[in-house]
Coordinates of C-alpha atoms and ligand atoms in Angstrom, one line a residue:
X17 CA 90.7 87.2 92.6
X18 CA 92.4 84.9 89.8
X19 CA 96.1 86.7 90.1
X20 CA 97.6 86.4 86.5
X21 CA 101.2 87.0 87.8
X22 CA 100.8 84.3 90.6
X23 CA 99.2 82.0 87.7
X24 CA 101.9 82.6 85.1
X25 CA 105.0 82.2 88.0
X26 CA 103.4 78.7 89.0
X27 CA 103.0 77.9 85.5
X28 CA 106.4 78.6 84.8
X29 CA 107.7 77.0 87.9
X30 CA 105.7 73.9 86.7
X31 CA 107.4 73.6 83.2
X32 CA 110.8 74.2 84.6
X33 CA 110.4 70.4 86.7
X34 CA 111.1 67.5 84.1
X35 CA 108.1 65.4 83.7
X36 CA 108.7 62.9 80.7
X37 CA 106.1 60.3 80.9
X38 CA 107.1 57.4 83.0
X39 CA 109.4 59.7 85.1
X40 CA 106.8 62.1 86.4
X41 CA 108.0 61.6 90.2
X42 CA 110.0 64.7 90.6
X43 CA 106.6 67.1 89.5
X44 CA 104.3 64.8 91.4
X45 CA 106.2 65.4 94.6
X46 CA 105.9 69.3 94.0
X47 CA 102.5 69.0 93.1
X48 CA 101.6 67.1 96.0
X49 CA 103.1 69.3 98.5
X50 CA 101.8 72.4 96.9
X51 CA 97.9 70.5 97.1
X52 CA 98.7 69.6 101.0
X53 CA 100.2 72.9 101.9
X54 CA 96.7 74.3 100.5
X55 CA 94.7 71.7 102.7
X56 CA 93.6 68.9 100.2
X57 CA 93.4 65.7 100.9
X58 CA 96.0 63.5 98.8
X59 CA 96.2 60.0 97.9
X60 CA 98.7 58.5 95.5
X61 CA 97.7 55.7 93.5
X62 CA 100.7 54.0 93.7
X63 CA 99.1 50.8 91.9
X64 CA 98.6 52.7 89.0
X65 CA 102.5 53.6 89.0
X66 CA 103.4 50.1 89.4
X67 CA 101.2 48.7 86.5
X68 CA 102.2 51.7 84.3
X69 CA 105.9 51.5 85.2
X70 CA 106.0 55.2 86.3
X71 CA 108.2 56.5 89.3
X72 CA 104.8 57.8 90.7
X73 CA 101.3 56.9 90.7
X74 CA 98.3 59.2 89.8
X75 CA 97.6 61.7 92.1
X76 CA 94.1 61.9 93.6
X77 CA 93.2 65.2 95.7
X78 CA 90.0 66.2 97.3
X79 CA 89.0 69.6 98.2
X80 CA 86.1 69.3 100.7
X81 CA 83.4 71.6 100.1
X82 CA 80.9 73.7 102.6
X83 CA 77.9 72.4 100.4
X84 CA 78.1 68.6 100.5
X85 CA 74.3 68.3 98.9
X86 CA 76.1 69.3 95.7
X87 CA 77.1 66.6 93.5
X88 CA 81.2 66.0 93.6
X89 CA 83.1 67.0 90.5
X90 CA 86.1 65.8 88.9
X91 CA 88.8 68.0 87.2
X92 CA 91.6 66.3 85.8
X93 CA 95.1 67.0 83.8
X94 CA 97.9 64.9 83.0
X95 CA 101.7 65.6 84.6
X96 CA 103.3 63.9 81.8
X97 CA 105.2 66.0 78.9
X98 CA 106.1 64.7 75.4
X99 CA 109.7 64.8 74.3
X100 CA 111.8 67.0 73.8
X101 CA 110.6 68.2 77.1
X102 CA 113.8 67.8 79.6
X103 CA 115.3 71.1 80.3
X104 CA 112.3 73.6 79.5
X105 CA 113.1 77.5 79.7
X106 CA 110.3 79.3 79.1
X107 CA 110.2 82.6 77.9
X108 CA 107.5 85.3 78.2
X109 CA 107.0 87.2 74.9
X110 CA 104.2 89.6 73.8
X111 CA 101.7 88.3 76.1
X112 CA 102.3 84.5 75.8
X113 CA 104.5 81.9 76.8
X114 CA 107.1 79.9 74.6
X115 CA 110.0 77.3 75.2
X116 CA 113.3 78.8 73.9
X117 CA 112.8 76.6 70.7
X118 CA 114.9 73.3 71.9
X119 CA 112.3 72.0 73.6
X120 CA 108.3 71.7 74.0
X121 CA 106.7 74.1 76.3
X122 CA 105.0 71.9 78.4
X123 CA 101.7 73.5 78.5
X124 CA 100.3 70.5 77.7
X125 CA 99.3 70.0 80.2
X126 CA 100.7 71.8 83.2
X127 CA 98.7 74.7 81.7
X128 CA 95.8 72.9 83.1
X129 CA 97.5 72.0 86.4
X130 CA 98.8 75.6 87.0
X131 CA 95.4 77.2 86.4
X132 CA 93.5 74.4 88.6
X133 CA 96.2 75.3 91.5
X134 CA 95.1 79.0 91.0
X135 CA 91.7 77.9 91.1
X136 CA 92.1 76.6 94.3
X137 CA 94.1 79.4 95.7
X138 CA 90.9 81.5 94.7
X139 CA 88.3 79.4 96.3
X140 CA 90.1 79.4 99.7
X141 CA 90.8 83.1 99.6
X142 CA 87.5 84.3 98.5
X143 CA 85.8 81.6 100.6
X144 CA 83.6 80.7 97.9
X145 CA 80.9 78.1 98.9
X146 CA 81.4 75.0 97.0
X147 CA 80.6 70.9 96.7
X148 CA 83.0 68.3 97.2
X149 CA 85.8 69.0 94.6
X150 CA 88.0 65.9 93.0
X151 CA 91.2 66.3 91.5
X152 CA 93.0 63.5 89.4
X153 CA 96.5 64.6 87.8
X154 CA 97.8 61.3 85.8
X155 CA 100.6 59.8 84.8
X156 CA 101.7 58.2 81.1
X157 CA 98.7 60.1 79.2
X158 CA 101.0 61.1 76.4
X159 CA 102.9 57.5 76.6
X160 CA 99.4 55.5 76.0
X161 CA 96.5 57.2 78.3
X162 CA 98.1 55.2 81.0
X163 CA 97.1 56.6 84.3
X164 CA 93.0 57.0 83.8
X165 CA 93.2 53.7 82.5
X166 CA 94.7 52.1 85.8
X167 CA 93.6 54.5 87.9
X168 CA 92.0 53.1 91.4
X169 CA 88.2 54.3 90.6
X170 CA 87.2 53.2 94.1
X171 CA 89.0 56.6 94.9
X172 CA 86.7 58.7 92.9
X173 CA 82.9 59.9 94.1
X174 CA 82.3 62.1 91.3
X175 CA 79.9 61.1 88.4
X176 CA 80.8 63.8 86.2
X177 CA 84.1 65.3 85.0
X178 CA 85.9 68.0 83.7
X179 CA 89.5 66.9 81.5
X180 CA 91.8 69.9 80.7
X181 CA 93.7 68.9 77.9
X182 CA 92.6 70.1 74.7
X183 CA 93.9 72.8 72.3
X184 CA 91.3 75.4 71.1
X185 CA 90.3 78.4 72.9
X186 CA 88.3 78.1 76.5
X187 CA 85.1 77.4 75.3
X188 CA 85.7 74.4 73.2
X189 CA 83.7 71.5 74.7
X190 CA 85.1 68.1 73.4
X191 CA 82.1 65.7 73.9
X192 CA 82.8 62.9 71.9
X193 CA 86.4 60.9 71.0
X194 CA 87.2 58.0 68.8
X195 CA 88.1 54.7 69.9
X196 CA 91.5 54.2 69.0
X197 CA 93.4 50.1 68.2
X198 CA 96.9 49.6 66.9
X199 CA 97.7 46.7 64.5
X200 CA 101.2 45.1 64.8
X201 CA 101.8 42.7 61.9
X202 CA 104.7 40.5 61.3
X203 CA 104.8 39.0 57.8
X204 CA 107.3 35.6 57.4
X205 CA 108.2 35.0 54.1
X206 CA 111.1 32.7 53.0
X207 CA 114.9 33.8 52.7
X208 CA 117.0 32.9 49.3
X209 CA 119.7 34.0 47.5
X210 CA 118.2 36.9 45.1
X211 CA 120.5 36.0 42.0
X212 CA 121.3 32.3 42.6
X213 CA 117.6 30.9 43.3
X214 CA 115.1 33.5 43.9
X215 CA 112.3 31.5 43.2
X216 CA 112.6 29.6 46.1
X217 CA 112.2 32.4 48.1
X218 CA 109.1 34.3 49.3
X219 CA 109.6 38.0 49.5
X220 CA 108.0 39.2 52.6
X221 CA 108.5 42.8 51.3
X222 CA 106.4 42.2 48.4
X223 CA 103.6 40.3 50.4
X224 CA 103.3 43.8 52.5
X225 CA 103.4 45.8 49.3
X226 CA 100.5 43.6 48.2
X227 CA 98.8 43.7 51.6
X228 CA 98.8 47.3 51.7
X229 CA 98.3 48.2 48.5
X230 CA 94.9 46.7 48.9
X231 CA 93.9 48.7 51.8
X232 CA 91.7 51.5 52.1
X233 CA 94.0 53.8 54.5
X234 CA 93.9 57.6 55.7
X235 CA 90.5 59.1 55.8
X236 CA 88.0 56.4 55.6
X237 CA 85.0 58.3 56.2
X238 CA 84.0 61.4 58.6
X239 CA 83.8 59.4 61.9
X240 CA 86.8 57.0 60.7
X241 CA 90.5 57.3 59.9
X242 CA 93.5 54.6 59.4
X243 CA 97.1 54.3 58.9
X244 CA 100.1 52.3 58.2
X245 CA 102.5 54.3 59.8
X246 CA 106.0 52.0 60.3
X247 CA 107.3 49.3 58.4
X248 CA 110.5 47.8 58.5
X249 CA 112.3 44.8 57.3
X250 CA 115.1 43.1 54.8
X251 CA 119.0 42.6 55.5
X252 CA 120.4 43.4 52.0
X253 CA 119.9 43.7 48.5
X254 CA 120.7 40.2 47.7
X255 CA 118.7 38.2 49.8
X256 CA 114.9 37.6 49.3
X257 CA 113.6 39.4 52.7
X258 CA 112.1 36.7 55.1
X259 CA 110.6 39.1 57.6
X260 CA 108.7 42.6 57.3
X261 CA 107.0 44.3 60.3
X262 CA 104.0 46.3 59.4
X263 CA 102.2 48.8 62.2
X264 CA 99.5 50.4 61.8
X265 CA 96.2 51.9 63.7
X266 CA 92.6 52.8 63.1
X267 CA 90.4 55.1 64.8
X268 CA 86.6 56.0 64.7
X269 CA 83.8 57.7 66.8
X270 CA 81.9 54.2 66.0
X271 CA 82.9 50.8 67.9
X272 CA 81.7 48.9 64.7
X273 CA 83.3 51.1 62.1
X274 CA 86.5 50.6 64.2
X275 CA 86.1 47.1 64.2
X276 CA 85.2 47.0 60.3
X277 CA 88.3 49.0 59.2
X278 CA 90.6 46.8 61.7
X279 CA 89.0 43.7 59.9
X280 CA 89.4 45.2 56.7
X281 CA 93.3 45.5 57.0
X282 CA 94.0 42.0 58.9
X283 CA 91.7 40.4 55.8
X284 CA 94.2 42.4 53.4
X285 CA 97.4 41.3 55.5
X286 CA 96.0 37.6 55.6
X287 CA 94.8 37.3 51.9
X288 CA 98.1 38.6 50.4
X289 CA 99.9 36.1 52.8
X290 CA 97.9 33.2 51.8
X291 CA 98.4 34.2 48.0
X292 CA 102.0 34.5 48.2
X293 CA 102.6 31.6 51.0
X294 CA 103.8 33.8 53.5
X295 CA 103.0 33.2 57.1
X296 CA 101.4 36.1 59.2
X297 CA 101.4 37.0 63.0
X298 CA 99.3 40.0 64.2
X299 CA 98.3 41.6 67.5
X300 CA 95.8 44.2 67.9
X301 CA 96.3 46.6 71.2
X302 CA 93.6 48.8 72.1
X303 CA 94.4 52.8 72.8
X304 CA 91.5 53.6 74.1
X305 CA 87.8 53.3 74.0
X306 CA 85.1 55.7 72.2
X307 CA 82.8 58.0 74.2
X308 CA 79.8 60.2 73.1
X309 CA 78.1 62.4 75.4
X310 CA 74.7 63.9 73.9
X311 CA 74.8 67.4 74.2
X312 CA 71.7 67.4 76.7
X313 CA 73.8 65.9 79.2
X314 CA 74.2 67.9 82.1
X315 CA 78.1 67.9 82.2
X316 CA 78.1 69.4 78.4
X317 CA 75.3 72.1 79.5
X318 CA 77.4 73.2 82.6
X319 CA 80.5 73.7 80.4
X320 CA 78.5 75.4 77.7
X321 CA 76.6 77.6 80.0
X322 CA 79.9 78.6 82.2
X323 CA 81.6 79.4 78.5
X324 CA 78.7 81.9 77.9
X325 CA 78.7 83.3 81.3
X326 CA 82.3 84.4 80.8
X327 CA 81.2 85.8 77.2
X328 CA 83.2 82.7 75.8
X329 CA 81.8 80.7 72.2
X330 CA 80.8 77.8 73.6
X331 CA 81.8 75.2 70.8
X332 CA 80.8 71.6 71.2
X333 CA 82.7 69.7 69.2
X334 CA 84.3 65.8 68.3
X335 CA 87.8 65.1 68.7
X336 CA 90.1 62.7 66.5
X337 CA 92.3 61.9 69.3
X338 CA 91.6 60.6 72.9
X339 CA 92.5 61.6 76.1
X340 CA 91.9 60.5 80.0
X341 CA 88.2 61.7 79.4
X342 CA 88.0 58.3 77.2
X343 CA 88.8 56.2 80.4
X344 CA 86.8 58.0 82.8
X345 CA 83.4 57.8 80.4
X346 CA 84.3 54.3 80.4
X347 CA 84.3 54.1 83.9
X348 CA 80.9 55.9 83.9
X349 CA 82.2 59.5 85.0
X350 CA 80.5 61.6 82.4
X351 CA 83.3 63.5 81.4
X352 CA 84.1 66.3 78.9
X353 CA 87.5 67.5 77.7
X354 CA 88.0 71.6 77.8
X355 CA 90.1 73.6 75.5
X356 CA 92.7 75.4 77.3
X357 CA 94.4 77.6 74.4
X358 CA 97.5 75.8 74.2
X359 CA 99.0 75.9 70.9
X360 CA 101.3 74.0 68.7
X361 CA 101.4 71.3 71.2
X362 CA 103.9 68.3 70.9
X363 CA 106.4 70.6 68.8
X364 CA 108.9 73.2 70.0
X365 CA 106.8 76.0 68.7
X366 CA 104.4 75.3 71.3
X367 CA 102.9 78.5 73.2
X368 CA 100.2 79.5 75.4
X369 CA 98.6 82.9 75.3
X370 CA 98.7 84.2 78.9
X371 CA 95.2 85.9 78.5
X372 CA 94.0 82.2 77.9
X373 CA 95.5 80.9 80.8
X374 CA 94.1 83.0 83.0
X375 CA 90.5 82.3 81.2
X376 CA 90.9 78.6 81.7
X377 CA 91.3 79.8 85.6
X378 CA 87.9 81.6 85.3
X379 CA 86.5 79.3 83.4
X380 CA 86.9 76.5 86.1
X381 CA 85.3 79.1 88.6
X382 CA 82.4 79.5 86.3
X383 CA 81.7 75.7 86.0
X384 CA 81.9 75.5 89.8
X385 CA 79.7 78.3 89.8
X386 CA 77.1 76.5 87.3
X387 CA 77.3 73.4 89.6
X388 CA 75.8 75.4 92.1
X389 CA 73.1 76.2 90.1
Ligands
ZN407 ZN1 97.8 66.7 76.7
CA408 CA1 99.4 65.6 74.3

């Protein structure tokens, strides 16, 4: 049985252990012990930890099944939480779990981890037959999807996976997510005294203004978004500004549309610099690749059927954000991202309904059942 009381207790225990991005070590030690006590084989992916700069690596855990002919499947959740996420004091109120209002709750993504642990306990207690199950608990997801980016994929056999890291009720199935790139631009103008000889200066602020004014931004089309999110520069009102930093991003469900938008933003910057005599330095950083699974894919069908078996409304959706599922798909593990009922994530009002926490665990059990056919 999925035991609500035990699951809630485990969840509360987990969110009380701090695990900000890059400092997941204490939580990873707790989780590793838990998994070992449950009899799973554990590998700590230390190399990823070193590359990412975290105090632990990803945890890769395997639960051998008694039905070795079944395809192995992957379940994954991230260990890190966003800030403010230290000293979390979870409170149970009206059938839901909240923080005390001074931090996030950390249900993103520990609700998933607690549900996975409850499912493993359930499988063992009820001696349920299943194929091999692989679990990856990642680091640095919130900081840049780093754990799955640098995961040692030779540790994984599964070709099908379920990431549990989406808001929306259980039954929400993300089968499409965008590619995301960041633009870091620095515009170099020329300093001059604003009162004595301004005509000798080139105002990087004016150049930036012209460039940004010419950009198509925010909602570009139904698949594509773009934003300039940070601008900084200038020293004093009496100096023609010689340096401005402009940081922005673009995302799209389609690779070519992303490239088009990034090119457009770079062109606006380059043209303004050329027209006004400024110099430009830019850096483009890919955050994660896109993925798109057809609804006919086995992994999507399994997720849908499992939802329907529980009487949940299966909703196959596209997401505007990335997750570890982007990298798993990039590495040929067909992976959907599932809604687990976490709400108002990345805010101090974050909460999760206990019934959704329980349903997430039951949903995973149903998925394991669907794989058996
Ligand atoms: Zn998350
Ligand atoms: Ca998140």
